[in-house]
Structure formats: C-alpha cells, structure tokens
C-alpha cells in the first residue's frame, strides 16, 4: 500500500527543512507498524495526510516565530499581543477557524458563497462581453490607426454615408494625414463551387491597398498581393464565418475554384475571425473600380484609411472635411452639401452596441451591489445570533480589534471561496448569455474569459468580502457586548438597525433594476406590435435565381411556372413573387431607371426604390390597396405600361394630389416608354423606427429582372411547407439556384433580436435582485421575531389575538418596504433617462411599467415577510416566557 | 551564568516523557507516552517542534539512530544537565506555591 501523497510530503519538506526526511520516515514507521494493521487503507491514508498537515502547520508557525525572534534578541520571552508574530499567528488561526465555519454553519456558508458566486460570476460574464466587444483593441496591426471615412449630408442630418468612386479617389490622392486609403463595397452575387449546390453569397469587393490599410493577415493561406489588388486579380478570400459554415473549416478548400456570378476565382486564403466589418460578408475579392459599374453619384463605397504616423483622428477628420468641401465645389451634381469626417474603425464597428452593452454592465453592477448588501446583512444577522459567543470571548480577554479582525477574516475567506466559485459560474453564465445574444453582436467570436477578467474577479471578490464583512466587523468591535452575556438573544433593538438599513437599500436597488427591466420589456412589446403594413404571419419566402445553364429560357415563364407550382401545393393559400420580399430594405434606386416626367419630390433626401412584382404579390403579402387597383394578368408585356405607388411615394411626389392617372416615361423601354399610375398601396415598414421608403411597383411582366423572391402564404404553419416549396421549385428545373428559405415571422424576430436580448437579460437580473431583496426581508423579519419571542409571547398571554400580532409584524415590515420602494422609484426615474436611446416609444416614467413593478415588488416582499410573520402568531406563550 | 530558561508546560511534559523513556526516546514514542499518561490529544507537529526548540535552547541533546538496526532515520533525544536543572527549577516553582494548599485542593 503506497500512501505517498506527493503534495503532502512536498509540503512537509518545504516547511521543515533539514529534519523533513527523518520526520517523514518516523511517520511512515508509525503508519506501517501501528496504523495500517488496525485500520482500513482509506483511513490510513487519511491519517497520513492529516499528520502531514499537522506537521506542516506546526513548523510553519515555528518558522514564523523564529524569523522575528532572531532579530529581536532582547525581547521578552512572550511576544506582546500586538507584535507582528502574534498577528500572523492569530491570522493563521482565524483562517483555520473560518474554514471550520464551513463545517459548523454550512447553511450560512453555502448561502453566502452561493450568492457571491452568482453575483460575481454574472459580473465576470458581462465584463468579458464588454471587454471583448468594446474595450479590447482589434486584433489587427496597430488597430488604433485604422479609421473609417464617413461622408455626411448635414442638411438632411445624415452623418453616416458611404462614398462615391470619385470621393474615394479624392481621399486617396489628396489626403496627407492618411497613409493608405482603401475601399470596399458589398453586393450579392450568385456563388457556385465544387460542393455542388449553387447559392447566393454576400461578396465584399475590395479596392487597392486593402491588405496594407487594414493590416489584415490571412488566417489560412495568404492575402491578396498588391498586384492582385491593383488589377482585380481572380482570387478570393473566404470570411472566417463562411469558411466554417460552408466548408467546415477544412484547409482543403484553399486552391479550389469558386464561381461568383459565373466568373471563376481561386480561393487563396481565409480572413481572420477578427475581420468582421461587415459581418455578413461571405467572400472577399479584389476589384477594379471600373468593373463595379457605379454611376458618379452612387454612394456605395466604404472607405477605410490608415493614419500616417504624424497624424491623428482630428487632423484627418479636418482634412477630409476640406477635401469634401472642395469636391462639393467641383462636382455639385453629386457632392453638393456633402461633408466628410473620420472615426476610428473600432468605434464604427461597435457603436450600435455601445449603449446597450454599457446599460447591461450598469445593470449587472447593480446586481453586484445588491449581492454585497445582502451578504453584509447576512453577516450582521449572524453577528446578532452569535452575540453570546462573542460576549464570552470578550470577557475572556479578546480585544475588540481582534474580534473585528476575526469577523473580517471570516468574511474574506467566504468571499474568497465565493470568488473561486464565481469563475466556473461566470464561465457557464457567459455561455448562456452569448447563446441568447443577437447575431449582430460585433466581435462575438472573440468573447471568452481571460486573465484580465480573472484579475478583475479577484479584485471584486476582495472588495466584496471587505464591504460585506465591514458592518459586522464594526459591530463586533463595539463595546456593549456585556449585554449579550446577560440576556442571551434579547439584545438591543439597535442591533438590527444596520440590517434594516441594508435591506431598505437592497429593495431600492432591486426596484431600480425592476423598473429598467419593465421599461425594456414594454419597449420590446411596443416594438414587435408595430404594424408593418403587411401581414407577416404564415408567409414564407425563398430566393430563386436562374443559373447560366438556363440563360435562354424566358425568365417570366419560368417564374410563372414556379409560382403556379407553389400555388398548387396543398396548404398554400396564395403564391407570388417579386424582386424582393416586403422586409428587404434594398431595392433598385429609381434613378437607375432614368424616369422622366415625374414631379420633383417634396424633400431632396427622398430615395425611392423600384420593385418588380407579380400580380398576386399584394394579396399574398397582405398589403392593402388604398386607391385604384392592383396589377392583373392583363398587365403584361404587350399591354400599356402601368405602375403602382405606395402611400409614401404619393405623398413625397404628389403631395395632396392623387397620383392616379399620372403618367411618366422610361425612355429606354423599347416596347413603349409611357407608364400610368393605376393604384396606391399601403406603406411597408422594413425596419421599426425608420420612415417608410417611397416605392414604385411595376408588373414583373413589363419589367422583368433576374432573381426573385418567391412569396407563399399558407393556411397553416408555413415552416411545414418549406421543404415542399423547395421541391416544387426544383421540379420546374433542378438547376435553379435557391436562397435560404425562411418565414416573414422569422425575419421579424431576427430584427427584434437585440431588444429581446436586452429585455430578457435585464429581466433576469431584476428577478435575481428581487429574490435577494426578498431574502433580505425574510432574514430581517425572522430575526426580529426571534428576538422578540419573549415580548410576543407576553402579548399573547395578555390576550392579544393572533391576527393582531401578525398584522403588527407585517405593518412593521411595510416600514421597511415603503422607503425602499419610494427611494428606488425616485432613483429609477432619474436613471432611466439614460435608457432613452434604447427604448422604443416608451417614456422613462411609463405608468404601466411603474405600476407593474410596484405590484410585483410589494407582492414579493410581503410574501417574504409573511412566513416569519406567521411564526409570530404561532408562538406558544408559555414556551416564549420560558425561553432565553 | 546563562539565563535560566523558563519551561512551558508542554515543554516540561516532553522532557519528562524523554526521561521516562530512557533509551527509547524518539518522536513517536515520546508522543505516545504523553498521550497515554495525560489523556490529552497531542499534535505530532507540536512534539517535533518542541523537541527542536528545546534542543536549540540546549536543554536536550540528540543522536541519530543506529544504522545497523535499520533506524538511521530516527533521532533519539536525551535531557542535558541544563535541562534537568530547568525541570527541577520548574517543579520547585510550582511546589513553592502549592505549599499549604494541599488540604484545600486535595488529591484527586
């Protein structure tokens, strides 16, 4: 039987120095001869370990004594009570005692460690997120020198516009504060590769100097060479996400060919996971400016720059502003009133998440404070319970400082254990939160627990332990402990004053969190209740594209066959198609059609879009026809040109006048340039909070295009039809390219993902906070009843009925709840103006939310007080009088 | 003359146990002797550190065990003349205060 536990032997060796070998040998002798024959191997091992620990402890103490004594030869044999030797010995003793606390009072210890682990763990998790997303610099070369150049249209209040091709050239050539400038634009292309099934992909087309400006280094393979960037080489890089999604992260994809819009590109590398600007790009490839085919005033380029070593953001901002002013003078038709400025790229990436994340950070900080306060209250309550023991100790000569130190040590030890438990707790909570998080959380892949977070955890733990133990330690050092000896538990009322104050504070903080959660929930409710202008329930959509093998087919007849096939499916109410689905914000800019004869829009910022649709589109989508008529099958290529506008378009272009009967020309259309507006339909709101985009609808038959979204309305659950719709499409032709099919409802849910995330998270915090506050109330009332057992017993003996006693206890509890509630409401009102930017259509003082919170808090706290109050009514007077 | 070392109670127990054990006084039996005789729980570490301390004070001396018997790792302790003197002084101190109180406190 080998009992050599190396750690224990190491411990002994460390501490005893020279004598270690002999000591251990003697110990083993005893083990072999005395212990092992008489005890089971497990007990023998435990004995051995315990003896090793004892040896280590004693020699540690001895070493401590010796090191001081050696320096002070003239000292008295017994060190004075305040010498560092004694302090250290006492601290060691306190540490052992605190650990024994776990065994002696497991309920209390587990409660403290549990709540601390939860509170600190939550903070660790949220801090990790905030750190990874907002604080940590981008994992690129010199990330603070990487900037985004924005164009602005100050008269329209637009601050975040993209640039035209000429703007890009200007910034590139004329800027001295920017070393290199690059640009990219994003488009959707058809993609086909050796995996087989064709699909659509989001392609980022990058201009020259992209690699140098961004400092991006390929994670696998290589980046684009300067030659390839300058000449638009036929090479491509996959985004990290797409590489994992479609190719499973396999290195073999490097070197293979992918066809984007029928043009072959060789995959030479994979972007690092850090490069997620923008996040939805699947494939990157170089372009030459000419091949993009943009008009002079198309603002489609995202311009990035790298600051020169002599420049900074302010200088660059001023300089590009001047360049833009020059451009406005030289090219008024595209740049009139256009300015420019520069922002660090990291800011641009995370800006939309900044306020929500900081709000979450604040909320979770509140939870930590509540946890601290709760723990402090628990320690105070324990101090009250142990009054008698502490009084005895004081009588035996323990100084007040000593007892305060002991309490503080215990608090720090439990806090330390809570902090240790907080690490796995925080790791788990981080996983849960990230799983709940919306997909648009920037840099989400980089979120993890790291050294800085753990350091923060340790600091927070120490601080929490200190704060939580301090009130109890102060109490322990007060001089009125003699009373504890005399009357046992019947101590002064002031003993719980501290505890009561803490509980009031707890309630106030919990109310603040609850109000925040209530506002967010209301806001989220309002958000999803907004009428979008169509009927999203039971509608699914799938993108269909025609590959080049079917080039010769008439797209119109092809799509019609697809539509008919889908409409014939069982469970389908109606089917239609259009170039985009109702929630797609993109559309062809009206100006691309070069219409003539349309009036000037009321506001210059109006950017109307054009949509091509089949006649059944409005019916399938549930868009109401407000005036005139919808398209019909007679509106085909041979008939007169017709168009339908939405309400926003009518108001923007025709004001109060009816647009019906108005005509305009598309001069390039061979079959007849004239179009008449025959109907007005309702607006569709693509994104909540944005004004509806003016739209001009054409019949697909008259203005056919490539690539449509099939729209299908079902009788029942649309998800069940996804597979059969896909099958119906492929039945028409197996080579058709399909985009991912989804339901309108899913798209709406995705849009609301961020507010849903926030409201859920803060809601969870509020629930935790309320639970802790209720626990606090329970503790205080419980303690109060226990303390006043005698008094309550006397009351009952004197004839007070139980109901009265119960009500008395409850009304005293209300004295705690009321100020907490009031204070919390005031604080919440003051703080909630900070939330304004994340709230939709909800004011900080929202009455519904406030009332709901008050009701919930009152219910929870009264319930928490009810149990001990009931105990008060059940007190047996005889036993109460005999107690103490 | 060297300052007379004052013996703590436990130190006295250890030295008395050594005297009782004569030639067989090393760590394990010393502890066992105290436990058996006084009925107290004695930590091993307390015994060993006390032995070291007493040796440092010159009240004990020690030698290594006989390798022939396979006990080279043991340290056998003996009380020095200074140690004996210290014990006697300690006993005298207590006796001086006990005088006259035997009847009051009685034998147990």
PDB file of N, CA and C in Angstrom, chain A residues 635-668:
ATOM      1  N   UNK A 635     -51.892  42.990 -67.345  1.00  0.00           N
ATOM      2  CA  UNK A 635     -50.799  43.966 -67.414  1.00  0.00           C
ATOM      3  C   UNK A 635     -49.511  43.249 -67.798  1.00  0.00           C
ATOM      4  N   UNK A 636     -49.471  42.765 -69.053  1.00  0.00           N
ATOM      5  CA  UNK A 636     -48.283  42.033 -69.454  1.00  0.00           C
ATOM      6  C   UNK A 636     -47.456  42.857 -70.420  1.00  0.00           C
ATOM      7  N   UNK A 637     -46.520  42.191 -71.064  1.00  0.00           N
ATOM      8  CA  UNK A 637     -45.562  42.923 -71.893  1.00  0.00           C
ATOM      9  C   UNK A 637     -46.219  43.624 -73.076  1.00  0.00           C
ATOM     10  N   UNK A 638     -47.364  43.111 -73.516  1.00  0.00           N
ATOM     11  CA  UNK A 638     -47.989  43.731 -74.692  1.00  0.00           C
ATOM     12  C   UNK A 638     -48.877  44.904 -74.303  1.00  0.00           C
ATOM     13  N   UNK A 639     -49.272  44.964 -73.049  1.00  0.00           N
ATOM     14  CA  UNK A 639     -50.250  45.998 -72.664  1.00  0.00           C
ATOM     15  C   UNK A 639     -49.557  47.312 -72.378  1.00  0.00           C
ATOM     16  N   UNK A 640     -50.377  48.284 -72.074  1.00  0.00           N
ATOM     17  CA  UNK A 640     -49.907  49.614 -71.712  1.00  0.00           C
ATOM     18  C   UNK A 640     -49.107  49.523 -70.417  1.00  0.00           C
ATOM     19  N   UNK A 641     -48.109  50.346 -70.304  1.00  0.00           N
ATOM     20  CA  UNK A 641     -47.288  50.316 -69.098  1.00  0.00           C
ATOM     21  C   UNK A 641     -48.048  50.854 -67.887  1.00  0.00           C
ATOM     22  N   UNK A 642     -48.029  50.100 -66.816  1.00  0.00           N
ATOM     23  CA  UNK A 642     -48.709  50.573 -65.610  1.00  0.00           C
ATOM     24  C   UNK A 642     -47.745  50.523 -64.426  1.00  0.00           C
ATOM     25  N   UNK A 643     -48.048  51.295 -63.410  1.00  0.00           N
ATOM     26  CA  UNK A 643     -47.241  51.297 -62.194  1.00  0.00           C
ATOM     27  C   UNK A 643     -48.157  51.544 -61.005  1.00  0.00           C
ATOM     28  N   UNK A 644     -47.699  51.104 -59.854  1.00  0.00           N
ATOM     29  CA  UNK A 644     -48.423  51.370 -58.611  1.00  0.00           C
ATOM     30  C   UNK A 644     -47.447  51.999 -57.635  1.00  0.00           C
ATOM     31  N   UNK A 645     -47.896  52.986 -56.900  1.00  0.00           N
ATOM     32  CA  UNK A 645     -47.014  53.618 -55.915  1.00  0.00           C
ATOM     33  C   UNK A 645     -47.526  53.317 -54.513  1.00  0.00           C
ATOM     34  N   UNK A 646     -46.617  53.452 -53.544  1.00  0.00           N
ATOM     35  CA  UNK A 646     -47.112  53.333 -52.169  1.00  0.00           C
ATOM     36  C   UNK A 646     -47.426  54.720 -51.637  1.00  0.00           C
ATOM     37  N   UNK A 647     -48.016  54.747 -50.468  1.00  0.00           N
ATOM     38  CA  UNK A 647     -48.508  55.996 -49.913  1.00  0.00           C
ATOM     39  C   UNK A 647     -47.374  56.998 -49.716  1.00  0.00           C
ATOM     40  N   UNK A 648     -46.230  56.507 -49.261  1.00  0.00           N
ATOM     41  CA  UNK A 648     -45.098  57.403 -49.034  1.00  0.00           C
ATOM     42  C   UNK A 648     -44.663  58.071 -50.330  1.00  0.00           C
ATOM     43  N   UNK A 649     -44.660  57.307 -51.403  1.00  0.00           N
ATOM     44  CA  UNK A 649     -44.293  57.846 -52.701  1.00  0.00           C
ATOM     45  C   UNK A 649     -45.296  58.913 -53.133  1.00  0.00           C
ATOM     46  N   UNK A 650     -46.587  58.585 -52.972  1.00  0.00           N
ATOM     47  CA  UNK A 650     -47.626  59.536 -53.373  1.00  0.00           C
ATOM     48  C   UNK A 650     -47.454  60.844 -52.619  1.00  0.00           C
ATOM     49  N   UNK A 651     -47.209  60.755 -51.306  1.00  0.00           N
ATOM     50  CA  UNK A 651     -47.069  61.977 -50.529  1.00  0.00           C
ATOM     51  C   UNK A 651     -45.800  62.729 -50.892  1.00  0.00           C
ATOM     52  N   UNK A 652     -44.701  61.979 -51.138  1.00  0.00           N
ATOM     53  CA  UNK A 652     -43.445  62.651 -51.438  1.00  0.00           C
ATOM     54  C   UNK A 652     -43.484  63.336 -52.786  1.00  0.00           C
ATOM     55  N   UNK A 653     -44.096  62.698 -53.765  1.00  0.00           N
ATOM     56  CA  UNK A 653     -44.026  63.240 -55.126  1.00  0.00           C
ATOM     57  C   UNK A 653     -45.267  64.017 -55.527  1.00  0.00           C
ATOM     58  N   UNK A 654     -46.391  63.637 -54.957  1.00  0.00           N
ATOM     59  CA  UNK A 654     -47.611  64.292 -55.417  1.00  0.00           C
ATOM     60  C   UNK A 654     -48.321  65.063 -54.328  1.00  0.00           C
ATOM     61  N   UNK A 655     -47.778  65.037 -53.114  1.00  0.00           N
ATOM     62  CA  UNK A 655     -48.394  65.800 -52.035  1.00  0.00           C
ATOM     63  C   UNK A 655     -49.825  65.372 -51.801  1.00  0.00           C
ATOM     64  N   UNK A 656     -50.717  66.337 -51.790  1.00  0.00           N
ATOM     65  CA  UNK A 656     -52.118  66.034 -51.514  1.00  0.00           C
ATOM     66  C   UNK A 656     -52.847  65.535 -52.748  1.00  0.00           C
ATOM     67  N   UNK A 657     -52.249  65.764 -53.886  1.00  0.00           N
ATOM     68  CA  UNK A 657     -52.926  65.380 -55.120  1.00  0.00           C
ATOM     69  C   UNK A 657     -52.924  63.873 -55.279  1.00  0.00           C
ATOM     70  N   UNK A 658     -53.947  63.329 -55.922  1.00  0.00           N
ATOM     71  CA  UNK A 658     -53.958  61.889 -56.152  1.00  0.00           C
ATOM     72  C   UNK A 658     -53.033  61.557 -57.309  1.00  0.00           C
ATOM     73  N   UNK A 659     -52.222  60.533 -57.151  1.00  0.00           N
ATOM     74  CA  UNK A 659     -51.317  60.169 -58.239  1.00  0.00           C
ATOM     75  C   UNK A 659     -51.979  59.338 -59.320  1.00  0.00           C
ATOM     76  N   UNK A 660     -53.224  58.932 -59.062  1.00  0.00           N
ATOM     77  CA  UNK A 660     -53.872  58.066 -60.039  1.00  0.00           C
ATOM     78  C   UNK A 660     -54.026  58.796 -61.362  1.00  0.00           C
ATOM     79  N   UNK A 661     -53.709  58.103 -62.422  1.00  0.00           N
ATOM     80  CA  UNK A 661     -53.830  58.696 -63.753  1.00  0.00           C
ATOM     81  C   UNK A 661     -52.596  59.462 -64.184  1.00  0.00           C
ATOM     82  N   UNK A 662     -51.699  59.770 -63.261  1.00  0.00           N
ATOM     83  CA  UNK A 662     -50.478  60.484 -63.640  1.00  0.00           C
ATOM     84  C   UNK A 662     -49.597  59.560 -64.465  1.00  0.00           C
ATOM     85  N   UNK A 663     -48.882  60.143 -65.384  1.00  0.00           N
ATOM     86  CA  UNK A 663     -48.025  59.312 -66.239  1.00  0.00           C
ATOM     87  C   UNK A 663     -46.584  59.777 -66.150  1.00  0.00           C
ATOM     88  N   UNK A 664     -45.670  58.873 -66.526  1.00  0.00           N
ATOM     89  CA  UNK A 664     -44.257  59.237 -66.649  1.00  0.00           C
ATOM     90  C   UNK A 664     -43.633  58.335 -67.712  1.00  0.00           C
ATOM     91  N   UNK A 665     -42.405  58.616 -68.067  1.00  0.00           N
ATOM     92  CA  UNK A 665     -41.754  57.882 -69.159  1.00  0.00           C
ATOM     93  C   UNK A 665     -40.508  57.163 -68.684  1.00  0.00           C
ATOM     94  N   UNK A 666     -40.292  55.974 -69.222  1.00  0.00           N
ATOM     95  CA  UNK A 666     -38.984  55.325 -69.109  1.00  0.00           C
ATOM     96  C   UNK A 666     -38.467  55.270 -70.538  1.00  0.00           C
ATOM     97  N   UNK A 667     -37.706  56.274 -70.928  1.00  0.00           N
ATOM     98  CA  UNK A 667     -37.399  56.479 -72.348  1.00  0.00           C
ATOM     99  C   UNK A 667     -36.692  55.292 -72.995  1.00  0.00           C
ATOM    100  N   UNK A 668     -35.962  54.523 -72.231  1.00  0.00           N
ATOM    101  CA  UNK A 668     -35.174  53.457 -72.830  1.00  0.00           C
ATOM    102  C   UNK A 668     -36.001  52.202 -73.093  1.00  0.00           C
TER     103      UNK A 668
END
